Amino acid sequence: MWNPCPTPSEPAQRTHRTERTHRTERTQRPEPSPRPRPSEQESLPMAKDRMAALDAHWRAANYLAVGQIYLLANPLLTEPLKPEHIKPRLLGHWGTSPGLNLVHTHLNRVVAERDLDAICVWGPGHGGPAVLANSWLEGSYTQTYPDITRDAAGMERLFRQFSFPGGVPSHVAPETPGSLHEGGELGYSLAHAYGAAFDNPDLLVTCVIGDGEAETGPLAGSWHSNKFLDPVHDGAVLPVLHLNGYKIANPTVLARLPRAELDELLRGYGHDPIHVSGDDPRRVHRELAKAMDQALDSIARIQQEARGHGTAQSGKGQGGKGQSGRSRGGAGGSAGNERPRWPVIVLRTPKGWTGPAEVDGEPVEGTWRAHQVPLSGVRENPEHLRQLEAWLRSYRPEELFDAEGRPTRLVLDCVPEGTRRLGANPHTNGGLLLSSLPMPDLDDFAVPVDKPGASIHEPTRVLGGMLARVMADTAERRNFRVVGPDETESNRLGALYEATGKAWQAEVLDTDEHLARDGRVLEVLSEHLCQGWLEGYLLTGRHGLFSSYEAFVHIVDSMVNQHIKWLKTSRELPWRAPLASLNYLLTSHVWRQDHNGFSHQDPGFVDHVLNKSPEVVRVYLPPDANTLMCVADQALRSRDHVNVIVAGKQPCFDWLSMEQARAHCARGAGIWEWAGTENGEREPDVVLACAGDVPTQEVLAAAGLLRTHLPDLAVRVVNVVDMARLMPTSEHPDGMADSEYDALFTADKPVIFAYHGYPWLIHRLAYRRTGHANLHVRGYRESGTTTTPFDMVVRNGLDRYRLVMDVIDRVPGLAVRAAPVRQRMADVHTRHEAWIREHGTDLPEVAEWTWSG
């Protein structure tokens, strides 16, 4: 075992070294820096006492990280280590921890010296031991969890709870103070960091990117985020690419690239790389300190030049072309309209640094074997127990903690105070900073509806007007953004550009429209980036909306999983303040992708979301413009939810006035008396239910056919807006009691349900209901192509004629009596097929249909 961290008068000693020697390197940047620097006696080369403090803090954090993985008791090694001091199940990840501890230690120094408002996004998977260790050292952990005191007793509790039943996870989870990034899945750290920096002009967001994570598609795309970061109105992101060489069992791509090739890659992304590498702690401390100062000086220069030269634009999208002038690119700074080249630190240190050099004759430090638990048989293997004790004692804990287990003054010398601590910055508990949106009066945007179906509007275009008002009313506070993959105009939300432009820092041509350096609409053809940006924005206390084509929002299935898990856990932590909800507007949906074809037809995101934590998820299917406005208003006002709104952008009948829409959306599901033929004197013979704009139109058309052809039939029409209403109250907070459900849908009458998505979802939501055996659902059954709009519903059995046939087939006594009517309905299908093949358009009675109930 080696002595990793010498005192100022003691040279570094190693009894074991990795075979490969790492050189310490960095690139040069112009001086001087406009940012105030430390005093002369502390300027680089750094004073010995400051270097000793950094080294002591790093050793302490490493000691605590190892202790969390292994120890149940004897936290300060006041007696020889025994098997009973060791956890029965060894869980955790050591390999990334020394590098994360190193970055945290050095961030402490620059935050304290420069009085920075800074947070860090910890990207490497399962880096929990390191971040927990640093939070405990700085006191933010004890502040959050008073029973985990900053002494020996608290240290033992800290160790015991890690990856232990009833304790905390091995990754950087919501339970960790200072975290806003779920470390359980890789790929999203850099997008989250940029989302946190948008509209946070005084915030520095450092992002540690593991070299395993750097191989993921979302992370690779995230490097382009710097083309959207406005140095005037946004904060700064400092990526730290940590190359420790290995993933779980394999080398990493970027770590094996020659430095020149890696430089070319990062410069091609628009960054200036600063390299630090080595395995000598003294040298790495010295060079990382230089790199941190160099990077922060560069960031300060970029921001001061941009803000001093008035690079800020008006942000108004109107006027359209060439809004932000031409950008020429260029290095180091943002004078004029040049896009700045932001720094990135490339930190190359061994995986599992300072851990066992070899175990059982196999090399460990600096190899993939250091990834998780380097010594796995400590309770059973005396040699492993001996190695573990030597490993822990190599950090010299007696110098780091006093007799009561409190960190010494030297360890805490560079730690910031108060909310400057990385574990206590309010941006990492964004609900503390959240202010409500100035929501407008919906009556200002309401579509007038004198009677149902008498007028037609594009629902999302109407919503766009309301969103534009919100965007305009938040112009000063800058706490609302809309993200989407190049579809804002396509999705009829173009009114937003009357209030803001599209964020863009790269070159602008005269033919471009609505681009603005300070724009608050973020468009990039990567759903991963849109999701990551918005999550980072929300988690730091702001509001937003993600607009997407319905079929392609599936790209972020895994990301929304993680966000839902984060919200579910956060809701259970009393110290986490509620956040603005993550809001999806899914349009260009399955029933109106007739022109793009089968590849664009998939309504399954709703199924995916409704599988998740019921206290978090909400799904709305508004049938017209006014109901869309109501559910959007509700979603934007809500907290700690993931709201999915599915609404069409194509012209749609207006069914409800704003007053009616408010009442209907408050109920979540209700009877449309004007659409049915109930007279109130007897129960309905059949219930026609619907959810979604196209299914609603088809149900109403079917109700009209039944009114004409079977006038004695008592038909009830039920529309569902909030899908969770179909669930029992025991399964979802928005669910219906059985008595309420039975009163609405009846307990024993046939229910023909026309649903927007896959029909089996309705059966799953309602399977416990009394009348489930009478429920027959029509929906999308994966039959799609490029065809006419009405042919889409015909192909999937959702059309009005099929619904009439379903009624005849399922209402007792109708099969014989109404056989002629059923035959006429089937004949329309035959005519429809012949007509569209000859004319390429829908039947006139379909294309020209209007409600006449």
Coordinates of C-alpha atoms in Angstrom, one line a residue, residues 449 452-459 623-626 650-656 693 697 700 800 846-851:
V449 CA -68.7 28.1 -29.1
P452 CA -71.2 22.1 -30.4
G453 CA -69.5 21.5 -33.7
A454 CA -70.5 24.7 -35.3
S455 CA -66.9 26.0 -35.8
I456 CA -63.4 24.6 -36.4
H457 CA -60.0 25.6 -35.0
E458 CA -56.5 24.2 -34.9
P459 CA -56.2 23.5 -31.1
P623 CA -61.0 16.8 -27.5
D624 CA -60.9 20.4 -28.7
A625 CA -59.2 23.8 -28.4
N626 CA -60.8 25.0 -25.2
Q650 CA -55.1 19.9 -37.6
P651 CA -58.4 21.7 -37.8
C652 CA -60.8 20.2 -35.3
F653 CA -64.4 20.8 -34.3
D654 CA -65.1 23.0 -31.3
W655 CA -67.3 21.1 -28.9
L656 CA -67.3 23.0 -25.6
D693 CA -59.9 14.4 -30.5
Q697 CA -65.3 13.0 -33.6
L700 CA -70.2 11.8 -32.2
R800 CA -68.1 5.7 -37.0
V846 CA -67.1 11.9 -44.4
A847 CA -65.0 14.9 -45.5
E848 CA -68.0 17.2 -45.4
W849 CA -69.5 15.8 -42.2
T850 CA -70.7 18.2 -39.5
W851 CA -72.5 17.7 -36.2

